[in-house]
Coordinates of C-alpha atoms and ligand atoms in Angstrom, one line a residue:
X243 CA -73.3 -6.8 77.6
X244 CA -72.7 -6.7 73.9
X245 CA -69.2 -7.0 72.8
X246 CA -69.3 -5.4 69.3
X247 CA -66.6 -3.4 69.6
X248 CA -63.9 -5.0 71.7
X249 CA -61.9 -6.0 68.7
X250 CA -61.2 -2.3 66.7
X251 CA -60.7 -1.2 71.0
X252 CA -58.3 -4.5 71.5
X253 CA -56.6 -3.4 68.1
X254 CA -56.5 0.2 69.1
X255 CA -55.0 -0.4 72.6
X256 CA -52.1 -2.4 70.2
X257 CA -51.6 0.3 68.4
X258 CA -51.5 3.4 70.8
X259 CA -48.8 1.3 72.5
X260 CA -46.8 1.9 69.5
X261 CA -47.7 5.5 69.5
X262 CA -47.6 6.9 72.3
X263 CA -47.7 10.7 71.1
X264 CA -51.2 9.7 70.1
X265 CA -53.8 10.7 72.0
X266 CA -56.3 9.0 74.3
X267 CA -59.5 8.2 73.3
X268 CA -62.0 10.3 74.4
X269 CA -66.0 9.3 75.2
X270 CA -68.9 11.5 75.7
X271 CA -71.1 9.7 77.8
X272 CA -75.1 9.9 78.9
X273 CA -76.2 12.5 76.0
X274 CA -79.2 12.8 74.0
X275 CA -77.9 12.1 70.7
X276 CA -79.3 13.1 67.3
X277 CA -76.8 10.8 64.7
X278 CA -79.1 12.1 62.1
X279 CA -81.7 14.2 61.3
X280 CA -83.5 11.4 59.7
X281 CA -83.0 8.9 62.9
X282 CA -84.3 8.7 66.5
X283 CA -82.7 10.5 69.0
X284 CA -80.7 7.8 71.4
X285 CA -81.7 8.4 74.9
X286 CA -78.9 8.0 77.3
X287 CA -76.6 7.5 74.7
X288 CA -72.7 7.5 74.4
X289 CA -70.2 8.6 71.8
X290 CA -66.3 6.8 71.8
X291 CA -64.0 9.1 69.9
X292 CA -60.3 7.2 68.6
X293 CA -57.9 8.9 66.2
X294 CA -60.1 11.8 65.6
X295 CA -63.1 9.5 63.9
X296 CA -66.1 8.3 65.8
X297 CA -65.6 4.6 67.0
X298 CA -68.6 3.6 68.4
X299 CA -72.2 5.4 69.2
X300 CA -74.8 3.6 70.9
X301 CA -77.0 3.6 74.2
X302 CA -74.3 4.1 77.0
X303 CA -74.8 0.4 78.7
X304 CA -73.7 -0.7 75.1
X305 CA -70.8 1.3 74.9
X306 CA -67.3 -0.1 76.2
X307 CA -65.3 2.8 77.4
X308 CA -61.2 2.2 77.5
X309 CA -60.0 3.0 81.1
X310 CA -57.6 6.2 80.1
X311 CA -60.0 7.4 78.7
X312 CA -60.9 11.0 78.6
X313 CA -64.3 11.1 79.4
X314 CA -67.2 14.1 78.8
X315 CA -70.2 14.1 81.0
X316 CA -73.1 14.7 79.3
X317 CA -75.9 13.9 81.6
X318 CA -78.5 16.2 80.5
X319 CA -77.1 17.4 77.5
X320 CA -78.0 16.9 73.7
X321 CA -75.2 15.7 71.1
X322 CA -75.8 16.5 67.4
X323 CA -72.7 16.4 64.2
X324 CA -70.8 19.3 63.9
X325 CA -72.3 22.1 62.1
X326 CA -71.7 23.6 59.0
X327 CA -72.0 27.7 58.2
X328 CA -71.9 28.0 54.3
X329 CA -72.0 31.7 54.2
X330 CA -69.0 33.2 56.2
X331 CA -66.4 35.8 55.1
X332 CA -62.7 35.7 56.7
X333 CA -62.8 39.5 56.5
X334 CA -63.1 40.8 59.6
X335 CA -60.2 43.0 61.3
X336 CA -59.5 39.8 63.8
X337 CA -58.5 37.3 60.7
X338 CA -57.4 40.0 58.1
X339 CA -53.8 40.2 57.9
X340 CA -53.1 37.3 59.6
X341 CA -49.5 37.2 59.1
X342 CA -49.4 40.2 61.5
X343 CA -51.6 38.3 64.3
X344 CA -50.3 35.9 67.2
X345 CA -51.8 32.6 67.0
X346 CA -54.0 33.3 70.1
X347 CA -55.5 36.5 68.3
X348 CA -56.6 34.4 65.5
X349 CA -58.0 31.2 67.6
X350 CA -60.0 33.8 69.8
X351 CA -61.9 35.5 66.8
X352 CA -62.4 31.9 65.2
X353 CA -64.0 31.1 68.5
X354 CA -66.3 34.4 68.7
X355 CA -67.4 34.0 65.0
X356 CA -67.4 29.7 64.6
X357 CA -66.5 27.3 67.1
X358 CA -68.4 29.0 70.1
X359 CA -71.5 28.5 68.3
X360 CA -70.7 25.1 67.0
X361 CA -69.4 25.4 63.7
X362 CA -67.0 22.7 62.9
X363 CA -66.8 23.3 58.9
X364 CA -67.5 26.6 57.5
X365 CA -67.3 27.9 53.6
X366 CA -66.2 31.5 53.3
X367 CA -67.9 32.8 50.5
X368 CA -65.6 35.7 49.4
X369 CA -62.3 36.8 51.4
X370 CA -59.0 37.0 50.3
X371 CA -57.8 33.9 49.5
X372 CA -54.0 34.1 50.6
X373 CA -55.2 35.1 53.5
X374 CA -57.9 32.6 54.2
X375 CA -55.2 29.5 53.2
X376 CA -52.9 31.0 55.7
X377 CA -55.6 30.5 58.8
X378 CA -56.5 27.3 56.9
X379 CA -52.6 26.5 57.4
X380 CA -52.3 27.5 60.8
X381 CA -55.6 25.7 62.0
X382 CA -54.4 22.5 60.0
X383 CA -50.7 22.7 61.7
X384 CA -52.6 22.8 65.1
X385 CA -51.3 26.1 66.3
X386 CA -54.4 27.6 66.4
X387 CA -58.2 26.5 66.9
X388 CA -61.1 26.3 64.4
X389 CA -63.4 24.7 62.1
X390 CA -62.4 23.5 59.0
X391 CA -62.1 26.3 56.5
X392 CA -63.0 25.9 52.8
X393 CA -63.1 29.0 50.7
X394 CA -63.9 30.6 47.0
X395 CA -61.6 33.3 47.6
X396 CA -62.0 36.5 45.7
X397 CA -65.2 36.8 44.1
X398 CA -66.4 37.6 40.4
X399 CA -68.1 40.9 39.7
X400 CA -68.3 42.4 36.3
X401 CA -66.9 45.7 35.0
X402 CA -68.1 48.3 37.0
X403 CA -69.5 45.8 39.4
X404 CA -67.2 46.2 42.4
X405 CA -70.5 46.3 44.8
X406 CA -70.8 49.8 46.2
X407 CA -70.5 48.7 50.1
X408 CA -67.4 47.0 50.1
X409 CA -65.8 49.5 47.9
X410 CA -64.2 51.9 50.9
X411 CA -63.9 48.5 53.1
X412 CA -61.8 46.9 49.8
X413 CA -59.5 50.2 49.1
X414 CA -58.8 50.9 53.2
X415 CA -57.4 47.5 53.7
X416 CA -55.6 47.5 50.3
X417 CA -57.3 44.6 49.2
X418 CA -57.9 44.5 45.0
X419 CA -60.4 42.1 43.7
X420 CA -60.3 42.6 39.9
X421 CA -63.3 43.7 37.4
X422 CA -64.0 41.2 34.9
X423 CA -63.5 42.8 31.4
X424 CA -63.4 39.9 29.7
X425 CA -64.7 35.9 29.1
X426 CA -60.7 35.0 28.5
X427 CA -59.8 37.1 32.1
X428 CA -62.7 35.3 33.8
X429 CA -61.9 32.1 32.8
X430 CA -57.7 32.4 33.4
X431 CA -58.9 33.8 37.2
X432 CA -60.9 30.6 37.8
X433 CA -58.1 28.0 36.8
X434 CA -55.5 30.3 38.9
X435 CA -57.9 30.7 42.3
X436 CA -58.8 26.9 41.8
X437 CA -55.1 25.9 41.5
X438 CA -54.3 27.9 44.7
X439 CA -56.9 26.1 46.4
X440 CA -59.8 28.1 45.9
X441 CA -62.6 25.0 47.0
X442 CA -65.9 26.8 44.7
X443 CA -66.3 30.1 43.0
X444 CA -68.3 33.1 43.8
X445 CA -70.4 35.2 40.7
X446 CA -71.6 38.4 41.8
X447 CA -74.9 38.0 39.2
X448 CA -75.6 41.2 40.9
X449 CA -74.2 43.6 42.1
X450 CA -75.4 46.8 43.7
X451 CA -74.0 49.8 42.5
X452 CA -74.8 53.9 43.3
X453 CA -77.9 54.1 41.1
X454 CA -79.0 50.7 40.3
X455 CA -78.1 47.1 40.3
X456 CA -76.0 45.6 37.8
X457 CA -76.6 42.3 36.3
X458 CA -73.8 39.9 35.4
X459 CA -74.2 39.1 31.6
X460 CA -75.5 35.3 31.2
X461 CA -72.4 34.6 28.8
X462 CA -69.8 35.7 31.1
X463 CA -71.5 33.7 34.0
X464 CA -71.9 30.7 32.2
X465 CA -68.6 30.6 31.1
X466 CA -67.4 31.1 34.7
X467 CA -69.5 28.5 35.9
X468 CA -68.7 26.0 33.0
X469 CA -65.1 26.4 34.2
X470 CA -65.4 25.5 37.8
X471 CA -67.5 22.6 37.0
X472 CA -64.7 21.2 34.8
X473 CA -62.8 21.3 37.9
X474 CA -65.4 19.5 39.9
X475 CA -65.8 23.0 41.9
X476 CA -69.2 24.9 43.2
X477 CA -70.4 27.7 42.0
X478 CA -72.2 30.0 44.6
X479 CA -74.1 33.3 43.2
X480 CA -75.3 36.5 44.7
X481 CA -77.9 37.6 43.6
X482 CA -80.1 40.7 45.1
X483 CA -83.1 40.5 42.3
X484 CA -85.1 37.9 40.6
X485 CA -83.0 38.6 37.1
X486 CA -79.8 37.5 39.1
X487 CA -81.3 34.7 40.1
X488 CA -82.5 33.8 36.5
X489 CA -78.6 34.3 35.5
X490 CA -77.7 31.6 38.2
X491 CA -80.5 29.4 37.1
X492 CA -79.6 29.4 33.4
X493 CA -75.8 29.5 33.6
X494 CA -75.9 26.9 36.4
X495 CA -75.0 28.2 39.7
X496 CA -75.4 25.9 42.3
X497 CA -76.0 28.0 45.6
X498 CA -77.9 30.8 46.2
X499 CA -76.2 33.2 48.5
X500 CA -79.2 34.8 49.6
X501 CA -82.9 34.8 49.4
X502 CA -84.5 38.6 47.7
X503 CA -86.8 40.2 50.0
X504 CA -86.5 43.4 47.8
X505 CA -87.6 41.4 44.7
X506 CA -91.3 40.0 44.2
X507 CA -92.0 37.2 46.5
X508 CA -91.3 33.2 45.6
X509 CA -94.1 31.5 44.1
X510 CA -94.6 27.9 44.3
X511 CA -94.1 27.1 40.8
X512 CA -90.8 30.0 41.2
X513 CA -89.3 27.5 44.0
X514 CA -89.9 24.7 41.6
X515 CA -87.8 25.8 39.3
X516 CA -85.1 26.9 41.6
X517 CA -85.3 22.7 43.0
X518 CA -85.3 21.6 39.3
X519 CA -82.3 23.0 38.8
X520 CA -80.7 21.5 41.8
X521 CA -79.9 24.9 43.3
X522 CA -79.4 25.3 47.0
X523 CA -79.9 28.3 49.2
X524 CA -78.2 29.5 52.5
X525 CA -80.7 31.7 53.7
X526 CA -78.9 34.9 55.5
X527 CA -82.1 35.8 57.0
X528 CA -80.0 37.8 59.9
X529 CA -78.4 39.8 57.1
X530 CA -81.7 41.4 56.3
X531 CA -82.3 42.2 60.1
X532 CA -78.7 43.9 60.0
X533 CA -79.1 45.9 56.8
X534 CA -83.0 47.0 57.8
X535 CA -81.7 48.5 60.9
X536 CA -78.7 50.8 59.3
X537 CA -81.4 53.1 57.7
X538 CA -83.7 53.7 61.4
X539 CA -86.9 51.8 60.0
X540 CA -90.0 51.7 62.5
X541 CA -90.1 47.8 63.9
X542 CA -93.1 47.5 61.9
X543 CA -91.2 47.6 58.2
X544 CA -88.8 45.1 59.5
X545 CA -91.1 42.8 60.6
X546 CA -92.3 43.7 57.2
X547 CA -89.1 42.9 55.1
X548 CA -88.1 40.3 57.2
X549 CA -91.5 38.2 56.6
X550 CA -90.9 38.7 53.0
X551 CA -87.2 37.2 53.3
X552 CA -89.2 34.4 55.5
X553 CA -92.0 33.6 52.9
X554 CA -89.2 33.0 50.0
X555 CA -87.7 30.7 52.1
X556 CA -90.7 28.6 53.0
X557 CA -91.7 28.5 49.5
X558 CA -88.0 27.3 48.8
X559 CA -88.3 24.6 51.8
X560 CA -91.4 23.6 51.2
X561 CA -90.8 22.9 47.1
X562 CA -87.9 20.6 48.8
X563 CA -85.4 22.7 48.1
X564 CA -82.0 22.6 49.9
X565 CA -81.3 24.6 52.4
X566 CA -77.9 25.3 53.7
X567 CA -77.4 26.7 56.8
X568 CA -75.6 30.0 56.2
X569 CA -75.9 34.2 58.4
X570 CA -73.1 36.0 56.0
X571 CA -70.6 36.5 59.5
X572 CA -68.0 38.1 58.6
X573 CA -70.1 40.6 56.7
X574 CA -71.9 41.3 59.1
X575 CA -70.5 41.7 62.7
X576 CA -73.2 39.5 64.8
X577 CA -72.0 36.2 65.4
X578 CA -74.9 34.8 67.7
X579 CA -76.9 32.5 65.7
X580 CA -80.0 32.3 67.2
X581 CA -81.9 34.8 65.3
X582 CA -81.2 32.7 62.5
X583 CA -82.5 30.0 64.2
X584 CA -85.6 31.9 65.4
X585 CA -86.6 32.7 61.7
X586 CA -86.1 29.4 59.6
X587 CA -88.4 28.3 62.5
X588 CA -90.6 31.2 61.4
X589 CA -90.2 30.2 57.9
X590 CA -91.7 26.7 58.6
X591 CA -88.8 24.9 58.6
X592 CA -89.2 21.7 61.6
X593 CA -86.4 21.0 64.2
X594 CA -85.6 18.0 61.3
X595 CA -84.7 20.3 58.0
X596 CA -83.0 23.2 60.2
X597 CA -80.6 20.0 61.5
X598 CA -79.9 19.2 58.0
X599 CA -79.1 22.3 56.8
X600 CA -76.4 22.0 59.6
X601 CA -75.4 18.9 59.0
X602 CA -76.1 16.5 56.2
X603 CA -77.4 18.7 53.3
X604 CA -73.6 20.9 53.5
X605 CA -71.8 17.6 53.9
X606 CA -74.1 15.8 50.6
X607 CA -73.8 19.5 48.5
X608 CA -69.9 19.6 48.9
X609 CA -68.9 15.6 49.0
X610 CA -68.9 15.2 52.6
X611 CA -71.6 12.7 53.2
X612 CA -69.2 9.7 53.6
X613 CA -67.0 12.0 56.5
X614 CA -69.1 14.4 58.0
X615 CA -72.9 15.5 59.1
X616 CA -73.8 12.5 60.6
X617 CA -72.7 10.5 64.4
X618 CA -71.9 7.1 63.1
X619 CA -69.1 4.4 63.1
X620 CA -66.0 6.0 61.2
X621 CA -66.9 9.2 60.6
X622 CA -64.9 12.4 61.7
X623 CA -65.7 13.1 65.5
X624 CA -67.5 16.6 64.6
X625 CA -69.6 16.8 67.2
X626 CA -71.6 19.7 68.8
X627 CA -73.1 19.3 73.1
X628 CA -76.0 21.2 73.2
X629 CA -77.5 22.8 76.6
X630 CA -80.6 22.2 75.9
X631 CA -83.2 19.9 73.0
X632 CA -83.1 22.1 69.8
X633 CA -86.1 19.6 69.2
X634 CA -88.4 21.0 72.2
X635 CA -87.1 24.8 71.1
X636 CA -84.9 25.5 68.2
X637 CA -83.0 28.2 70.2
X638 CA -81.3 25.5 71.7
X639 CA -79.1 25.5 68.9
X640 CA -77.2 28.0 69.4
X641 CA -76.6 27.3 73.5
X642 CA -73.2 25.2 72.9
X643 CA -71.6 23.6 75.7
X644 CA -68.4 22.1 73.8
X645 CA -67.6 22.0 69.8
X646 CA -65.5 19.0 69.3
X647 CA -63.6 18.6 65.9
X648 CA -61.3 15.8 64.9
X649 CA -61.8 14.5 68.4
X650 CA -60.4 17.4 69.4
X651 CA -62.4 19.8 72.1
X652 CA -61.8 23.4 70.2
X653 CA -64.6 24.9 72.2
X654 CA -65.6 25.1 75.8
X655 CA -68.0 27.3 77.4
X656 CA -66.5 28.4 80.5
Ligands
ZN788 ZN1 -71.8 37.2 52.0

C-alpha cells in the first residue's frame, strides 16, 4: 500500500485535536472520477476532503481514509469539479429582497436555481448588487446554502437604453438602474460598483428597445471597459446583433453574454476574430428556446432559430473559442439544465469541451485555475456526484446526486 499521504493525515489528526469545532474529514469513495477534462477518468477512484480543500485523489486502494471519517459511497456514481454557471441573474422573486426572507427561503431557491444542478460558483450577470452581496453574506456566514456568488451588479445601458423587457419588471420592484448620459457618469459608476464589490462589469452594447435596437456608442464602451480593466475586472457584453458584437470586439469586452441567432450566422473567419480577441462566450442556448415559445411559433421555426443559435456556437467552438458554461437563470424561470446540455451536444461540442466550460475554462477566465475546476491535491473540495457518465450521454450532467462545496455537502437529492 502506498503511504504518500500519511504525513499531511498524521499532521492533520495533530491539528484537529487542537480544534475540535473543526470538522471531520470527509471521503468520497469508489467513484468514477473526471479530475480534469484533459485527464483519464480514474476507475474506482476515491476523493479525501480536509479543511474544505481536497487532500488526496487517487484509485480507492491508494487512498488512506481516517477512521471518523465521514464517508460518501459512490459505487456507481461519476465525480467531476464543481461547476460553474457564468450567466445567472439573482433577480428572481425567491432572492429579491432578501432582507425580508428567512434564511431557509433563500437556501431553498439557491438550491432550485444552483446547487441542485451542481453549481458550486456562479457569476450573476446583472442584479442588484446590494442585494446580491447580502446573499453573498449570508452564504459566506454559513447561515444559508449555496454556490459561491460573484456579481457585476447593475448593468450599463446607454440613454434611452433601459431594454424594453425588464422595464415594467425594474419599475414594479422599485429597482433603478441608471441611464448613462455621460463618459464622466459611466466611468464614476464603474469605480463605485467595483469598490462595493462589484467582481466584472456588464455593457448592454445593445439593447432592445420598442422600435429598434440600440447600440452602445464604441466611445462610451470603451471607456467603460478601459475602467474595469484598470481594476483587473471583466467586462461581459450583451449584445443581440452583429454591430454589438463589433462594439465588444473593438472596445474590448471580454465575454459574450449570448450568441445572435437573429443576426447573420458566424462564419469561420467571424469566429476567428471573436478568438483573436480573446473573447469568451456563455452560450444561453435555453434562452432562445424560452423567448421562441412566448410568441406560439410552430415547432418547426424553433427548431429553426434554435439551429441558427447552435451553428454560431459550433463555429465559435470549433475556431477554439472559449466557451463558458452559462442558461441566463434568473431571467428566465427554467432551472433544469439539460436542455443546455442537449444543445452544446448538438452544437458539436464533445463530453471534453462541455466539462470545461463547467469547470476549468470559468476557473482560467476569472483567476481560479490555481483553486477551482479541477479534482487535485489542494484545491477547494467543489465537487459534483453524478448519476450517471456525462461521457456515455451528456444528459448525465444535469442528474446530480450531491453538490459538495468547501467540503461541505450543500446539495442532496433526496
Ligand atoms: Zn442575462
Amino acid at each position: 500500500m502506498r503511504i504518500r499521504f500519511a504525513l499531511p493525515l498524521l499532521l492533520s489528526c495533530v491539528f484537529l485535536v487542537g480544534s475540535p469545532s473543526l470538522a471531520s474529514d470527509m471521503a468520497l469513495v469508489g467513484a468514477r472520477i473526471y479530475p480534469s477534462p484533459a485527464e483519464p477518468p480514474i476507475e474506482n477512484g476515491s476523493i479525501l476532503i480536509h479543511n474544505g480543500h481536497i487532500l488526496a485523489v487517487g484509485p480507492t486502494a491508494t487512498i488512506k481514509v481516517p477512521q471518523d471519517a465521514t464517508v460518501i459511497d459512490c459505487k456507481g456514481l461519476v465525480v467531476t469539479a464543481g461547476f460553474w454557471n457564468s450567466h445567472v441573474h439573482i433577480l428572481t422573486a425567491g432572492l429579491l429582497h432578501a432582507e425580508k426572507l428567512s434564511p431557509e427561503e433563500v437556501t431553498s431557491q439557491l438550491q432550485e436555481m444552483f446547487t441542485r444542478w451542481g453549481f458550486t460558483t456562479v457569476f450573476d450577470i446583472a442584479s442588484v448588487l446590494q442585494n446580491t452581496a447580502l446573499i453573498r453574506r449570508l452564504i459566506e456566514s454559513g447561515e444559508v446554502n449555496g454556490p459561491k456568488i460573484l456579481s457585476v451588479g447593475e448593468p450599463f445601458w446607454v440613454k434611452g437604453g433601459t431594454p424594453v423587457y425588464v422595464r415594467s419588471f425594474l419599475e414594479t420592484n422599485h429597482i433603478s438602474i441608471p441611464e448613462i448620459e455621460s463618459t464622466a457618469q459611466a466611468i464614476g459608476r464603474v469605480r463605485q460598483q467595483i469598490h462595493d464589490g462589484a467582481d466584472g462589469i456588464k455593457i448592454f452594447a445593445n439593447s432592445i428597445e420598442q422600435n429598434g435596437i440600440l447600440t452602445m456608442p464604441l466611445d462610451l464602451a470603451k471607456a467603460i471597459v478601459d475602467e474595469a480593466h484598470r481594476a483587473g475586472k471583466p467586462v461581459f457584453a450583451h449584445v443581440s446583433n452583429n454591430q454589438g458584437i463589433e462594439v465588444a470586439v473593438q472596445s474590448g469586452v471580454d465575454i459574450l453574454a449570448h450568441t445572435t441567432p437573429s443576426d447573420d450566422l458566424w462564419s469561420s473567419p467571424f469566429a476567428e476574430r471573436l478568438t483573436a480577441a480573446h473573447m469568451a462566450l456563455t452560450p444561453t442556448l435555453t434562452l432562445w428556446d424560452v423567448e421562441a415559445r412566448k410568441g406560439n411559433p410552430s415547432s418547426d421555426q424553433i427548431e429553426k432559430g434554435m439551429s441558427r443559435a447552435a451553428q454560431q456556437l459550433k463555429a465559435f467552438s470549433q475556431a477554439r473559442g472559449q466557451v463558458l458554461f452559462g442558461t441566463d437563470v434568473g431571467y428566465i424561470e427554467q432551472f433544469d439544465t439539460s436542455e443546455e446540455f442537449t444543445w452544446m451536444s448538438r452544437a458539436g461540442m464533445t463530453f471534453q469541451k462541455i466539462l470545461a466550460s463547467l469547470t476549468t475554462s470559468p476557473a482560467q477566465r476569472f483567476g481560479y485555475s490555481n483553486r477551482s475546476g479541477r479534482i487535485a491535491q489542494g484545491m477547494n473540495a467543489d465537487l459534483v456526484v453524478l448519476n450517471g457518465d456525462p461521457a456515455q450521454s451528456t444528459s448525465a450532467f444535469s442528474r446530480v446526486r450531491y453538490t459538495i462545496r468547501d467540503g461541505k455537502v450543500i446539495y442532496s437529492k433526496k
